[in-house]
GROMACS .gro file of C-alpha atoms in nm:
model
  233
    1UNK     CA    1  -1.120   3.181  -9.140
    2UNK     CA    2  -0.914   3.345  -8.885
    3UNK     CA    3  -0.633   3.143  -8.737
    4UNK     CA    4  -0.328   3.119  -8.521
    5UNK     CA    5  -0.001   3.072  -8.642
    6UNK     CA    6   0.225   2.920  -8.357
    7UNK     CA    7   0.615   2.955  -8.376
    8UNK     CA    8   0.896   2.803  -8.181
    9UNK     CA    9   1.140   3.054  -8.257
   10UNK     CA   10   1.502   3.056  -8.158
   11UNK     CA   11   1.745   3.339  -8.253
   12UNK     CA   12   2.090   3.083  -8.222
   13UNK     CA   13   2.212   2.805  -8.110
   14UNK     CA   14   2.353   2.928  -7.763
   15UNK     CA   15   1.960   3.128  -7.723
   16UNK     CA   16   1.688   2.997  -7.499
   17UNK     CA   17   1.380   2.879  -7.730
   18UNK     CA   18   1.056   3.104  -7.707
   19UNK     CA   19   0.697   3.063  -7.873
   20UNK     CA   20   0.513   3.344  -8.030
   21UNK     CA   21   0.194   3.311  -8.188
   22UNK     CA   22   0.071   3.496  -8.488
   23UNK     CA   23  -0.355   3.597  -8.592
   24UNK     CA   24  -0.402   3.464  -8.953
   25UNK     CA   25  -0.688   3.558  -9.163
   26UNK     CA   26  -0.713   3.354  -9.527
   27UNK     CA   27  -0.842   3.077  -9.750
   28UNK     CA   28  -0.831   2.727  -9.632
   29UNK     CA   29  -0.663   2.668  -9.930
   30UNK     CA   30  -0.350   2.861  -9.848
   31UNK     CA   31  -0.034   2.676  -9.802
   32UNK     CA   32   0.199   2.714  -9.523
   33UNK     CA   33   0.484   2.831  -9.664
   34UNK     CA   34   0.247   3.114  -9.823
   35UNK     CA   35   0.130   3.182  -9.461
   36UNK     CA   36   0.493   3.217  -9.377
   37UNK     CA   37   0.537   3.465  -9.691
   38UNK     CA   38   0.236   3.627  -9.571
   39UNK     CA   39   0.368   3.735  -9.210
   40UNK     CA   40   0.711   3.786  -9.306
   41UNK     CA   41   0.566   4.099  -9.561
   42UNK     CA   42   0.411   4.243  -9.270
   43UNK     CA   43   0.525   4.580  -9.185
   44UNK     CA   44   0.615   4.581  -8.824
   45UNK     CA   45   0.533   4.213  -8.784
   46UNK     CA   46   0.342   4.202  -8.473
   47UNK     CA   47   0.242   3.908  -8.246
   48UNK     CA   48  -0.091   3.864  -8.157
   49UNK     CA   49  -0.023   4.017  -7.807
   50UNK     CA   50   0.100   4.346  -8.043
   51UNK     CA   51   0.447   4.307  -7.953
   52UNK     CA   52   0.674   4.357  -8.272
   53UNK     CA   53   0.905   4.132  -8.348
   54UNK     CA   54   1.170   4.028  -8.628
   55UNK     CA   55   1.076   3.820  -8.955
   56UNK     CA   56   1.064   3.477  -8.917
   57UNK     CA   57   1.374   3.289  -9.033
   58UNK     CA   58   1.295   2.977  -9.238
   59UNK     CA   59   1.402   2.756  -9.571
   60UNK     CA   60   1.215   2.811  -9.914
   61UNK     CA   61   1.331   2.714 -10.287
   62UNK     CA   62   1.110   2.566 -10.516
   63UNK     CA   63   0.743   2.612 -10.338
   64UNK     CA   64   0.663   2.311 -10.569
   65UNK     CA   65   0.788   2.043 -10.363
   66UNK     CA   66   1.073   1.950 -10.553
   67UNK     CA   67   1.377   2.097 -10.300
   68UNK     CA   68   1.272   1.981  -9.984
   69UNK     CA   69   1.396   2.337  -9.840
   70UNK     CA   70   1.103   2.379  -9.664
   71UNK     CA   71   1.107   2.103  -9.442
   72UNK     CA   72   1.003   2.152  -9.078
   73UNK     CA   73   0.762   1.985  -8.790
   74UNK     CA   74   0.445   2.121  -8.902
   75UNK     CA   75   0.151   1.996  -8.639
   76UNK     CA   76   0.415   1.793  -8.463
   77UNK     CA   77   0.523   1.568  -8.805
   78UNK     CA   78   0.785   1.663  -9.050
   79UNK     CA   79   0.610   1.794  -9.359
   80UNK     CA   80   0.729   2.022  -9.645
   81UNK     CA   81   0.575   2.383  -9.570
   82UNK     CA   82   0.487   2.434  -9.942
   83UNK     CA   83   0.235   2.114  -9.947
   84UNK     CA   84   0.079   2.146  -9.676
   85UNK     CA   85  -0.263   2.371  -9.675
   86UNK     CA   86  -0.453   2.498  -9.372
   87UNK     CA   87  -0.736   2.259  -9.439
   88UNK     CA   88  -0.464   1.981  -9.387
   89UNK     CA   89  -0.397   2.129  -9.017
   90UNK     CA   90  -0.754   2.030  -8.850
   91UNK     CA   91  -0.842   2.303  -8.627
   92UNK     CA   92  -0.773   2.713  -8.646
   93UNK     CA   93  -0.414   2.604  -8.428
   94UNK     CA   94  -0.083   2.534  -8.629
   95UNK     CA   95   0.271   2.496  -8.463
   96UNK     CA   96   0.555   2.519  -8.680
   97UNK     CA   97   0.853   2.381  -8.540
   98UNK     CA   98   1.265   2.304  -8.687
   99UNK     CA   99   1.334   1.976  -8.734
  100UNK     CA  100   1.454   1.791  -8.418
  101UNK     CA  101   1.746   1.588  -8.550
  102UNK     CA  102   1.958   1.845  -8.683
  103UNK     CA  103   2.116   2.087  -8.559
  104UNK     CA  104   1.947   2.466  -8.537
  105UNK     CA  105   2.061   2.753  -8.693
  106UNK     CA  106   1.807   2.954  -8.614
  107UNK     CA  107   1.357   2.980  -8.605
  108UNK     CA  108   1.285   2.703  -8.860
  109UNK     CA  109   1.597   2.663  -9.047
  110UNK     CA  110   1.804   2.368  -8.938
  111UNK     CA  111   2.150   2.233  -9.067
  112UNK     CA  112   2.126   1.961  -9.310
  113UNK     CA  113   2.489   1.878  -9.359
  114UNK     CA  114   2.497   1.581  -9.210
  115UNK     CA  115   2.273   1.416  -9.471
  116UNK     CA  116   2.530   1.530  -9.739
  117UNK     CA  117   2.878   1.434  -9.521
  118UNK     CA  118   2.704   1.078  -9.503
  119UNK     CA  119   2.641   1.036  -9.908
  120UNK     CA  120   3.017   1.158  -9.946
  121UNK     CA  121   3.154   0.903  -9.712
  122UNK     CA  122   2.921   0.596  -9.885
  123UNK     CA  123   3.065   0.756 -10.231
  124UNK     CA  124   2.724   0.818 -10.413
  125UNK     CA  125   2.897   0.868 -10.769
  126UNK     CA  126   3.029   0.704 -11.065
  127UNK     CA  127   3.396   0.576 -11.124
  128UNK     CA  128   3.313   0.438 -11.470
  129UNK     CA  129   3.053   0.493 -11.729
  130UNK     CA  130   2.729   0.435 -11.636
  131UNK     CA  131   2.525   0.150 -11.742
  132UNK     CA  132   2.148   0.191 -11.733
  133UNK     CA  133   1.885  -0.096 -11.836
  134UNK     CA  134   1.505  -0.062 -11.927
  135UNK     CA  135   1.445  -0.334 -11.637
  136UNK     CA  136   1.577  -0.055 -11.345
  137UNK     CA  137   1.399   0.269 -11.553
  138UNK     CA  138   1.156   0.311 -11.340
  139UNK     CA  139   1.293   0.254 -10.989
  140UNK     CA  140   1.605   0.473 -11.063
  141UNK     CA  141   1.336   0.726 -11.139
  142UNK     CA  142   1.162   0.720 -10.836
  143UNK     CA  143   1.508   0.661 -10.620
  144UNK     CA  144   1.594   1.000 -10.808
  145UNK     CA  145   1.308   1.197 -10.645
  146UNK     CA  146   1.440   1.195 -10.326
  147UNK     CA  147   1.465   1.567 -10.226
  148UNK     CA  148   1.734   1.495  -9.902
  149UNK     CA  149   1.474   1.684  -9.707
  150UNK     CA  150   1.522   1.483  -9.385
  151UNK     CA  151   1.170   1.427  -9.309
  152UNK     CA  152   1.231   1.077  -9.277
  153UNK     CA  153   1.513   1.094  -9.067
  154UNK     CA  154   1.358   1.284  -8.836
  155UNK     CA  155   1.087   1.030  -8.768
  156UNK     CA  156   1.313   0.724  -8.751
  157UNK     CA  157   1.369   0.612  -8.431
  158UNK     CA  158   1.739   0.452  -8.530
  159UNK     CA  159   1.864   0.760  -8.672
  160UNK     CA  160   2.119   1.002  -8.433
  161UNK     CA  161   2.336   1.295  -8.624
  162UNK     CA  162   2.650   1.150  -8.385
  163UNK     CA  163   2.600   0.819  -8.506
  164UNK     CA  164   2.761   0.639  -8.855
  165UNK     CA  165   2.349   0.521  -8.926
  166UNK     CA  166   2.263   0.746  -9.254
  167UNK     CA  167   1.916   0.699  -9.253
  168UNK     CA  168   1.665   0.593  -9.575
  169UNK     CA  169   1.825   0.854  -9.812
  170UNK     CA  170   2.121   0.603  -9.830
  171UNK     CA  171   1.952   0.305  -9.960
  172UNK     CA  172   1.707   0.536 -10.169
  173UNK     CA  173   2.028   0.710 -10.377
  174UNK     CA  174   2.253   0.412 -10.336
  175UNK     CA  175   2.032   0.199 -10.556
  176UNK     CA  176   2.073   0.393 -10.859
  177UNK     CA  177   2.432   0.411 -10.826
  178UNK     CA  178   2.513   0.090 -10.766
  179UNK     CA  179   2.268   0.034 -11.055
  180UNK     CA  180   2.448   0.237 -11.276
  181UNK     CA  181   2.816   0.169 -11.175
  182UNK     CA  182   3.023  -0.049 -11.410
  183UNK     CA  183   3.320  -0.032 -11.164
  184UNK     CA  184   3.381  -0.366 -10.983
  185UNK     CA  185   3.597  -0.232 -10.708
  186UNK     CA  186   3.348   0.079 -10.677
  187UNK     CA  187   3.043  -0.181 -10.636
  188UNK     CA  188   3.210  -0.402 -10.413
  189UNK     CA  189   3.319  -0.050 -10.169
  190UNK     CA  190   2.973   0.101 -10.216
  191UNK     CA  191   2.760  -0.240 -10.130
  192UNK     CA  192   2.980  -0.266  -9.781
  193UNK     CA  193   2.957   0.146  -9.698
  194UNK     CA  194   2.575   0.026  -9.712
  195UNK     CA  195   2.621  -0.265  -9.474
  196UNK     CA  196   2.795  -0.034  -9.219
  197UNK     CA  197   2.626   0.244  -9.250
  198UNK     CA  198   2.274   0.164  -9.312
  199UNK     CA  199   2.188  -0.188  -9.329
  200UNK     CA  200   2.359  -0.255  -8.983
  201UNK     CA  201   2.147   0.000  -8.793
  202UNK     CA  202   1.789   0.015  -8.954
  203UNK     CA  203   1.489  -0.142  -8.711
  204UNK     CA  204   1.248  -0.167  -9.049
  205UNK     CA  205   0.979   0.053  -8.838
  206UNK     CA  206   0.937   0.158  -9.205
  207UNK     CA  207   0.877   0.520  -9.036
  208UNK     CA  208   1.034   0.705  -9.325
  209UNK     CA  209   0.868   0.517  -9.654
  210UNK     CA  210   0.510   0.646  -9.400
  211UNK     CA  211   0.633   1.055  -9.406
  212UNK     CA  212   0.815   1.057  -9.761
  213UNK     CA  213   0.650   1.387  -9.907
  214UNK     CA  214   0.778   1.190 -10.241
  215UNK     CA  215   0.608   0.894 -10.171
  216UNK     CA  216   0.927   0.715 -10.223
  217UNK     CA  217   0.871   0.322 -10.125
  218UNK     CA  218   1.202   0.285  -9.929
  219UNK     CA  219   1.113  -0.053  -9.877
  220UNK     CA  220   1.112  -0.214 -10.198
  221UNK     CA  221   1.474   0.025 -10.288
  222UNK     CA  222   1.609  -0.120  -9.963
  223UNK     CA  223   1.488  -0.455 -10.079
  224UNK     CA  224   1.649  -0.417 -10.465
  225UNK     CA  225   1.893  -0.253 -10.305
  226UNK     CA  226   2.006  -0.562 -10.099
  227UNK     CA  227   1.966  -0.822 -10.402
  228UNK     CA  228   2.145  -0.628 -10.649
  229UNK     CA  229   2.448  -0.620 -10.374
  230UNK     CA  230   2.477  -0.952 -10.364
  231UNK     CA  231   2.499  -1.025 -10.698
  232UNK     CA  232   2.711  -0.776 -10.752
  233UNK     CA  233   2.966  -0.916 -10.492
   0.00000   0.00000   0.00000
């Protein structure tokens, strides 16, 4: 099936945005990040109009999902590149554009720091040994898939890079800390990082637990989350 691959591109910052749309012939089954392989290992890469252009800059790692690299508006919704197939896209039309929320480095690749500069300031790490107990096994495991891709920032409508308000990744890594942490004074300091920066600003549209490419259920971490702070106070 032939179809056509439409790209919000963006040399810098400071450039003005353009959109240049690419012919695509392949299997149904073929994943976007392949289709991003695909027309960067062209040679001239050529628009449909025949105009050639430069390869297309974007974010790859693991192609497994299991980085969260690839993570970019795919159809208008944030999606991982390598799990999402043609057949997902409905119709012979996809539009790949950067996240939104984050600032743009350049085509599809978008700065991330921010998610990382937020963990630092709530202090995501142990001060003492940690303590682990079969009850929490299997919610610290699936707190620990989160892949900081920023999908669900980027649909929640609380979240602003210029604001303290971290987003779900907070409550989603928090609870495995603070479920792990044997440090009184580190509890107490991590449990009210949470109140300011997370618990304070979140509208529970739920949003984020909806586009987790994880599958993550933010709500019942956020929920854990807040009882295990309280008794921990």
């Amino acid at each position: 099936m032939n179809y056509t691959i439409r790209i919000k591109r963006q040399e810098n910052p400071q450039a003005s945005p353009c959109w240049q749309e690419f012919s695509f012939e392949g299997s149904a089954d073929t994943s976007i990040a392949s289709v991003l392989n695909e027309l960067n290992h062209r040679s001239p890469l050529c628009e449909k109009s025949g105009t050639v252009v430069s390869p297309i800059a974007w974010e790859c790692g693991c192609m497994i999902r299991k980085c969260g690299a690839c993570a970019m508006r795919i159809n208008g919704l944030p999606r991982l590149a390598c799990s999402v197939f043609l057949r997902d896209c409905k119709g012979s039309v996809v539009t790949l554009e950067p996240l939104s929320k984050f600032p743009l480095v350049k085509d599809l690749v978008v700065d991330r720091s921010v998610i990382f500069e937020a963990l630092k300031r709530t202090k995501l790490w142990l001060e003492g040994d940690a303590f682990q107990t079969s009850y929490t096994h299997s919610q610290r495991y699936r707190s620990a898939k989160c892949l900081l891709c920023g999908c669900c920032l980027e649909v929640c409508p609380n979240f602003d890079p210029n604001s303290e308000f971290a987003g779900a990744v907070l409550p989603v890594n928090a609870y495995r800390i603070l479920n792990e942490e044997q440090d009184i004074a580190h509890q107490t300091e991590l449990a009210n990082a949470y109140r300011q920066l997370y618990f304070e600003g979140c509208g529970k549209s739920l949003a984020c637990q909806d586009i987790c490419p994880a599958g993550i259920p933010v709500e019942e971490l956020m929920s854990r989350f807040n009882a295990a702070a309280v008794w921990k106070r």
